[in-house]
Short mmCIF file of C-alpha atoms in Angstrom, two decimals:
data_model
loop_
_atom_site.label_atom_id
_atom_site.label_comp_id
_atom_site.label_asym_id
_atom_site.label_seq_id
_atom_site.Cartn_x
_atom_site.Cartn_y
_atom_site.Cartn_z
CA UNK A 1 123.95 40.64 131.69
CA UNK A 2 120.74 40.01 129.64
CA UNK A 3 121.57 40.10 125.58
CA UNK A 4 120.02 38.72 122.59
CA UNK A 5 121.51 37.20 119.49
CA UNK A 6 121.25 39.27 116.58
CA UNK A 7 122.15 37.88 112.45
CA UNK A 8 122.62 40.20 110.12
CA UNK A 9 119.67 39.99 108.25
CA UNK A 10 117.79 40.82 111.24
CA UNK A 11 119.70 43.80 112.27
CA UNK A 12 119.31 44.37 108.29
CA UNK A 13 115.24 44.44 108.45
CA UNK A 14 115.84 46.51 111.79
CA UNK A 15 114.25 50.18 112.01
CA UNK A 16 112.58 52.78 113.80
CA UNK A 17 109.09 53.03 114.58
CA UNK A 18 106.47 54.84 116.89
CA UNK A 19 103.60 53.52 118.97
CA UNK A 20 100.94 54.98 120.47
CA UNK A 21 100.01 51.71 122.38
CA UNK A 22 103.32 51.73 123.82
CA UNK A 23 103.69 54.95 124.86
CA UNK A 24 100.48 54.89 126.88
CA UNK A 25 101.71 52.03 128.83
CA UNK A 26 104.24 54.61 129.86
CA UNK A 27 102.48 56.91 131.08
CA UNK A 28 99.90 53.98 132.36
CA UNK A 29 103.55 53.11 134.60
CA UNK A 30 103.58 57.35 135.34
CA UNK A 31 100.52 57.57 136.34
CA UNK A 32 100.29 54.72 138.50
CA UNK A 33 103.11 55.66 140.43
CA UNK A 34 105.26 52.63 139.10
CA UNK A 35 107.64 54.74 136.90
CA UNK A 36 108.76 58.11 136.89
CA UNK A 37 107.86 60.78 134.79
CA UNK A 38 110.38 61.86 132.29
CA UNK A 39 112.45 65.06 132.64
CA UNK A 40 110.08 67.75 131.32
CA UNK A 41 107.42 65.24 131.65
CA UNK A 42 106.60 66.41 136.06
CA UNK A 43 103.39 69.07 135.10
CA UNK A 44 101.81 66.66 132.67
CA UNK A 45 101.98 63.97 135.59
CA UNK A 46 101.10 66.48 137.95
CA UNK A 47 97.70 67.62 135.98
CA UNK A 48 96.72 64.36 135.21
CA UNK A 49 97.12 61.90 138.04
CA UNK A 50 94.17 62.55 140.22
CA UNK A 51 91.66 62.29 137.28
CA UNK A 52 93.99 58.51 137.12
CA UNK A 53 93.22 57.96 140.98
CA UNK A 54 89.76 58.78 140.48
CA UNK A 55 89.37 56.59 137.99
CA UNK A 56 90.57 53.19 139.50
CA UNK A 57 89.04 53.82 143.31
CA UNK A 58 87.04 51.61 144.27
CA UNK A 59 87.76 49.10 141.86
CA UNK A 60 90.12 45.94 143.23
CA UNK A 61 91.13 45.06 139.87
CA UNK A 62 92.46 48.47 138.56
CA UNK A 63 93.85 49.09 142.05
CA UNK A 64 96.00 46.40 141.65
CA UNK A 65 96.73 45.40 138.08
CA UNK A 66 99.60 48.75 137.78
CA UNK A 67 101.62 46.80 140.46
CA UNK A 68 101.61 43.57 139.04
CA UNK A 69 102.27 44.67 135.33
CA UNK A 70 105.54 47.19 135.78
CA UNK A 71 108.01 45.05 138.13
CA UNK A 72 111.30 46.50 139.28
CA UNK A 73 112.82 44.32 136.66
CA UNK A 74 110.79 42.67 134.76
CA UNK A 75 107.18 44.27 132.63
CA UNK A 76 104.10 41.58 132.23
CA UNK A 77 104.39 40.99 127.92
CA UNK A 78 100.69 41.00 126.90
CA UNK A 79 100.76 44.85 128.31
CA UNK A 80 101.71 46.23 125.13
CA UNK A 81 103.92 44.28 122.70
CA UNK A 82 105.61 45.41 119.69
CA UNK A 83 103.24 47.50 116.12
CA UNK A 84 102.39 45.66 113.47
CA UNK A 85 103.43 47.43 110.11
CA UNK A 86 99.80 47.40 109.60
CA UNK A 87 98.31 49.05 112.68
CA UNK A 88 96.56 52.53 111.48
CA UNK A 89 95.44 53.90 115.10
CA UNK A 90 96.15 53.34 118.76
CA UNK A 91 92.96 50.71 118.64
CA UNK A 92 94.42 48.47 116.23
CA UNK A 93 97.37 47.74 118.78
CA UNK A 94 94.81 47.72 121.88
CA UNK A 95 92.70 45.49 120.06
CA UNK A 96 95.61 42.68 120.17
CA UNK A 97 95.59 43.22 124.15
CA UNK A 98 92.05 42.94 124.78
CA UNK A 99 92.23 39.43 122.20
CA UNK A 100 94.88 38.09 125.01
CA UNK A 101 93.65 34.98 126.77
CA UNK A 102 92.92 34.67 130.14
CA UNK A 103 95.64 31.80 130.57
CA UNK A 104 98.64 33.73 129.25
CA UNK A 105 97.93 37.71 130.79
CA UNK A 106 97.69 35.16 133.65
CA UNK A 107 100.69 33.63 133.07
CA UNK A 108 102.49 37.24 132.20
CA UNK A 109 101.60 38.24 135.55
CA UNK A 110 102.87 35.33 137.37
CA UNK A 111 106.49 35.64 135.69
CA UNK A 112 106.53 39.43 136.27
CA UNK A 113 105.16 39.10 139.87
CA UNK A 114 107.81 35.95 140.46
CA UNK A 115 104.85 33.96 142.14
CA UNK A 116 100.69 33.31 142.51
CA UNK A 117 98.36 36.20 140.78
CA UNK A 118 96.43 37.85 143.68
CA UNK A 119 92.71 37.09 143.77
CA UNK A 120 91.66 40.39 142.91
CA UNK A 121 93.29 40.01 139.20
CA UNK A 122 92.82 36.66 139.19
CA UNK A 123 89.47 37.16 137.20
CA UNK A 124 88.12 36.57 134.08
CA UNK A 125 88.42 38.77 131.38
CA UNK A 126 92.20 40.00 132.78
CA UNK A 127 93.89 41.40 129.31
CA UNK A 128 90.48 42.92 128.57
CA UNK A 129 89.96 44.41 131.88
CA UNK A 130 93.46 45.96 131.55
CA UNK A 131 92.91 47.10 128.33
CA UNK A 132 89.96 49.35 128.82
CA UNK A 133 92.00 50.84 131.93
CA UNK A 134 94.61 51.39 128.74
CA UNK A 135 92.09 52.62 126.64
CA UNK A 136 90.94 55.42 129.55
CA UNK A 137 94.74 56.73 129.83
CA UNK A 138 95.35 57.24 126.17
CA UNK A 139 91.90 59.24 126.19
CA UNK A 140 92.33 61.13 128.51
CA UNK A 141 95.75 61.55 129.16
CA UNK A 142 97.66 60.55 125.99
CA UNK A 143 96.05 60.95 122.73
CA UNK A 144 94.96 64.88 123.21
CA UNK A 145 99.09 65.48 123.11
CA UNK A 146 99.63 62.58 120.76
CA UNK A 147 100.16 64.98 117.39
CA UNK A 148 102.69 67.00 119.31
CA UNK A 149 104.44 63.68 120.66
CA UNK A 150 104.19 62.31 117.17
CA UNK A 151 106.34 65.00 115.76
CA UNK A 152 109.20 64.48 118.17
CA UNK A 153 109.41 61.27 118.10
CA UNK A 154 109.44 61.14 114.24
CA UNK A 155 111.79 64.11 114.41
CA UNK A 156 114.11 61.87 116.93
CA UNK A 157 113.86 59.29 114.43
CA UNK A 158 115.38 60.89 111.83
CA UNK A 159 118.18 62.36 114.13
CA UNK A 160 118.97 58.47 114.89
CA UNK A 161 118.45 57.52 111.27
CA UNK A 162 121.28 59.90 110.08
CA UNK A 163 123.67 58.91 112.59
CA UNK A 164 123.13 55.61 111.60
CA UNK A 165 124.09 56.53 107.86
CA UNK A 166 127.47 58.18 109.71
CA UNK A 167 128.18 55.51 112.24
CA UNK A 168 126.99 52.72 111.76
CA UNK A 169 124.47 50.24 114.16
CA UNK A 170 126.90 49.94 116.78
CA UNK A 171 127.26 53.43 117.60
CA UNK A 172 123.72 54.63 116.75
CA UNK A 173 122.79 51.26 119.16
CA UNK A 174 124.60 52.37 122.15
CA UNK A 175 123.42 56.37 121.66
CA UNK A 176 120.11 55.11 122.37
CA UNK A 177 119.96 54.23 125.87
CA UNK A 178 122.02 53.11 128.70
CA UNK A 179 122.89 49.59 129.25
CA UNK A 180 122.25 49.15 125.63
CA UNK A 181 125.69 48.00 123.75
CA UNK A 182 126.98 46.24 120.81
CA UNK A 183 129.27 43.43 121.79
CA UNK A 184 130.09 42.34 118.54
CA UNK A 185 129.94 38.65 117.36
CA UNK A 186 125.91 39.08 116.77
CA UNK A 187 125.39 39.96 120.80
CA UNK A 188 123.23 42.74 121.62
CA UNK A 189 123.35 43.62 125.24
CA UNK A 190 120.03 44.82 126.54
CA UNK A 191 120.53 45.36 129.78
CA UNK A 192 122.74 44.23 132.91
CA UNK A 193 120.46 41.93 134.44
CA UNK A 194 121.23 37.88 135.05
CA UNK A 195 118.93 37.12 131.96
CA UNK A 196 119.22 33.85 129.21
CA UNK A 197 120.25 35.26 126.38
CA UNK A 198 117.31 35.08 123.17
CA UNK A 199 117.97 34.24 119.63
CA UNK A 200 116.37 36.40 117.24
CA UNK A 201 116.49 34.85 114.26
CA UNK A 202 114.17 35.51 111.54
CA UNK A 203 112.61 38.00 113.76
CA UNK A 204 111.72 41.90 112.96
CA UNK A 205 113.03 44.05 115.36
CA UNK A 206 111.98 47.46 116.12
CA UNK A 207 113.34 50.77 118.25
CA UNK A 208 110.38 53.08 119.59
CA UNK A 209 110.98 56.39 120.95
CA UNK A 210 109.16 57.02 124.29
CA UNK A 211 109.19 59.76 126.87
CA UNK A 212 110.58 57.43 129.34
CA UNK A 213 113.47 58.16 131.26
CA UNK A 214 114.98 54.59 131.15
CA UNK A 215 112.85 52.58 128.31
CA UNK A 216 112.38 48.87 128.21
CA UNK A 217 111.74 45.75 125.70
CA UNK A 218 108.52 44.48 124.81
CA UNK A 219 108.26 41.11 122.10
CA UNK A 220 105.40 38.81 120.59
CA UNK A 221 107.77 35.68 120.05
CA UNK A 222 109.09 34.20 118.22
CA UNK A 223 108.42 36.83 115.38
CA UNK A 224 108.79 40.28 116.73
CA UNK A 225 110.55 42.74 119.18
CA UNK A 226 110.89 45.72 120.05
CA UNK A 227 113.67 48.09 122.06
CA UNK A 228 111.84 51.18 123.63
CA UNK A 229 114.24 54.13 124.53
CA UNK A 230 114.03 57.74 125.72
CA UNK A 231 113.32 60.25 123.30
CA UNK A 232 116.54 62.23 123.16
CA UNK A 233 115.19 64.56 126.03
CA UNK A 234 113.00 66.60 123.17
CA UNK A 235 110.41 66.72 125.28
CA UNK A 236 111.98 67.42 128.39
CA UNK A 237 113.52 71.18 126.58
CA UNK A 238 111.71 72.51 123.15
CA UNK A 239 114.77 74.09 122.19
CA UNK A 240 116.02 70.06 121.74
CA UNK A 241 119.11 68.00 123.38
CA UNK A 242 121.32 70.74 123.01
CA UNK A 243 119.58 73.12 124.75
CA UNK A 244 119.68 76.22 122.06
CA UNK A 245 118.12 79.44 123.05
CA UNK A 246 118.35 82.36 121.36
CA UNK A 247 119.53 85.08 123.29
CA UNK A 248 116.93 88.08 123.32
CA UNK A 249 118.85 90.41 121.68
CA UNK A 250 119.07 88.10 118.67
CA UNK A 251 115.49 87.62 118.66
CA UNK A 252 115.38 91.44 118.61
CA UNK A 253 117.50 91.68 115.10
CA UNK A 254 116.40 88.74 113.03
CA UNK A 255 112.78 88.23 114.77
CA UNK A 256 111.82 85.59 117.49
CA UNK A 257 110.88 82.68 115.47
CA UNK A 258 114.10 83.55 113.05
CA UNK A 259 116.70 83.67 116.01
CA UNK A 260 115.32 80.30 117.04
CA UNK A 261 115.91 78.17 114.02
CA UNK A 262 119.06 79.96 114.09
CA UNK A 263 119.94 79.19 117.91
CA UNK A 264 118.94 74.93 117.15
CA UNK A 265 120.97 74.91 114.01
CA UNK A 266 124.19 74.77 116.42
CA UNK A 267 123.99 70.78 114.40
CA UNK A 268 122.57 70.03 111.48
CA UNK A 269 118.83 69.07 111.23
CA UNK A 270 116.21 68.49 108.87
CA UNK A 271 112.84 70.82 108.72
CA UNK A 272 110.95 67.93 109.77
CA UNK A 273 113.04 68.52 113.29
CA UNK A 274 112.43 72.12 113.65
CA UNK A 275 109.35 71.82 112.84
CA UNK A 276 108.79 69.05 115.81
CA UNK A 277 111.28 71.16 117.67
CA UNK A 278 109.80 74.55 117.82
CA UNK A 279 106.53 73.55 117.17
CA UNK A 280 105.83 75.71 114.25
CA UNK A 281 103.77 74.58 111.03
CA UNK A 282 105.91 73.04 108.04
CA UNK A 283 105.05 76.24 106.00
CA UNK A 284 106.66 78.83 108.56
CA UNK A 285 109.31 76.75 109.46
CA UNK A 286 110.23 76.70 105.80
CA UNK A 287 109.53 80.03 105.05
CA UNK A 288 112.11 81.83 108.02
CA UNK A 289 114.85 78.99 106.66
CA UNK A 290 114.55 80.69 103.24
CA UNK A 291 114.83 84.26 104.57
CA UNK A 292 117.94 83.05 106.41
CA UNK A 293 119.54 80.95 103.72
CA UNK A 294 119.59 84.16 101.05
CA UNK A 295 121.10 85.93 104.31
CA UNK A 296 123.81 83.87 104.09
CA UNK A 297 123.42 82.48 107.49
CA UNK A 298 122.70 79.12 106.39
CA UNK A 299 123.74 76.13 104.54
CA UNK A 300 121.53 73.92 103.04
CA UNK A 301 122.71 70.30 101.76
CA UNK A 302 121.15 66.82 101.06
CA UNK A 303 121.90 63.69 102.77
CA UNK A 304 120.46 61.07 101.51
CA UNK A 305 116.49 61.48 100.90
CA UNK A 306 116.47 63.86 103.78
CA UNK A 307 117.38 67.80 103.61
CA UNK A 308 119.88 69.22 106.31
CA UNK A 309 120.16 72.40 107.15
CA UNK A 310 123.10 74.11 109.45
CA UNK A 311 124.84 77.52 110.07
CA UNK A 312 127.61 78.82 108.00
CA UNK A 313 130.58 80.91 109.71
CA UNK A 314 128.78 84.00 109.79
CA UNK A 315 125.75 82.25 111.53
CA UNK A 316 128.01 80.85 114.15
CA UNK A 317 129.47 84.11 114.53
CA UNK A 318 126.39 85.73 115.01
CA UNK A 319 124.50 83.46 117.27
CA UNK A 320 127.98 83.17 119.54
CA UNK A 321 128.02 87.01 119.18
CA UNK A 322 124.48 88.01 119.88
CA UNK A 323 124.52 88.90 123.83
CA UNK A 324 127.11 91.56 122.50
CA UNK A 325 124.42 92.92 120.49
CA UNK A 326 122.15 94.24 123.15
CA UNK A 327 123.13 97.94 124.07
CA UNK A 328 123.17 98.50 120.28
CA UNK A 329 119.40 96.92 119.87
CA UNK A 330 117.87 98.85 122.66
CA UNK A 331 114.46 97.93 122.30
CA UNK A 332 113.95 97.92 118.27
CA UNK A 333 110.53 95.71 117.66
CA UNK A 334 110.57 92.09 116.44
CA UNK A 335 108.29 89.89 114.86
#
């Protein structure tokens, strides 16, 4: 069992973040083969990995380097490690893997590989080299669906954020991913492999929604690290993990967009997740949760410095009752 040693103060400093570095090694792993693609994740894999095979035929290095980064067990560290509260753009954490020296990427790949680095990576210029294969898949593949991703993953954070206020770090821990616990006594468990356990101590530590379907850890010791974890299967189902959908006749009395909100708001949320959720602009989104709120079908409530928003009775009893509602609709006109 692989676990680190967590003080207070660092768990404390501890908070959510996203990357854009980090998720394009992901979907460097997806497209390479080396991971899988997340649920709801297949078409985008699909579309873009012969553009990825084109791209690295021919060409030893590129060929190879996917293989020897993402192990079964184990991922090579100068890859991608852990933002910097500083970092503005995906460049600014790319720019820290092209500055990696030959000696450790070299060094990363012999640990993760569990023996010699094969000539054809064996060159010089390996973190750079790897870098501008990086810098190709966030092009190409990543940052054109960044803003979208962006908005889940910020929405996710503030779905773990507020169960955190309710439950505390050991349950909002273990919600995260599996194999990830709280053992108590300032043990962390990361994962269930033989692994010597790390003291983090004085370190920052950091959890980074991906759209990975198992997540992994990533540090720049002795000062950082970072917990990566599936993004609550938003972007597997727009409608979010609980898999709301308004039924059509609903859509057909309050209006599409309307029936929606109404459908996700089967647990509280903020308009910051609808918004990420449905996909809608901040001003609609907010505009439809008016209309509903003076309908009654709505509470609205603060929590902290966010906003929540859920259904009151008669919501619930019309979203449970809407399938009902259907021979009596016939086919009046929504918008």
């Amino acid at each position: 069992m692989g676990w680190w040693r967590i003080d207070p103060d660092v768990l404390a400093r501890g908070r959510f973040a996203t990357s854009p570095l980090l998720e394009t090694v992901g979907a460097f792993a997806v497209l390479s083969g080396r991971h899988p693609p997340a649920l709801g994740t297949e078409e985008w894999a699909r579309a873009h990995r012969p553009a990825y095979r084109a791209r690295v035929a021919g060409d030893p290095f590129a060929e190879r380097i996917a293989a020897a980064v993402f192990r079964p067990r184990w991922t090579a560290d100068f890859i991608g490690r852990p933002p910097l509260d500083g970092d503005l753009s995906f460049e600014d954490e790319l720019d820290r893997v092209r500055r990696t020296p030959d000696r450790v990427a070299r060094a990363d790949l012999a640990t993760a590989l569990g023996g010699p680095v094969p000539a054809e990576l064996d060159v010089p210029g390996i973190a750079e080299r790897a870098a501008d294969l990086l810098g190709w898949v966030w092009t190409s593949a990543v940052e054109p669906d960044w803003p979208r991703r962006r908005r889940i993953f910020e929405a996710d954070i503030v779905a773990h954020t507020q169960r955190l206020g309710r439950h505390g770090w050991a349950a909002t821990l273990e919600s995260l991913r599996p194999g990830l616990r709280w053992l108590g006594d300032g043990r962390l468990q990361i994962n269930l492999q033989n692994r010597p356990p790390r003291d983090l101590a004085g370190a920052d530590l950091l959890f980074v929604p991906a759209s990975t379907p198992h997540g992994w850890v990533t540090w720049d010791e002795p000062y950082r690290y970072a917990i990566l974890y599936p993004c609550s299967g938003l972007l597997a189902d727009p409608a979010g993990p609980s898999g709301a959908v308004a039924a059509p006749a609903l859509g057909r009395l309050l209006g599409a967009t309307r029936a929606d909100l109404l459908a996700l708001l089967d647990a509280p949320k903020t308009t910051s997740q609808l918004v990420a959720l449905t996909g809608h602009g901040l001003g609609t989104v907010g505009a439809h949760l008016r209309v509903l709120l003076d309908a009654g079908l709505l509470h609205r409530r603060r929590s902290g410095r966010s906003v929540l928003y859920s259904r009151t009775d008669l919501g619930d009893r019309l979203a449970a009752t809407a399938p009902a509602l259907a021979p009596a609709l016939g086919d009046a006109a929504s918008r």
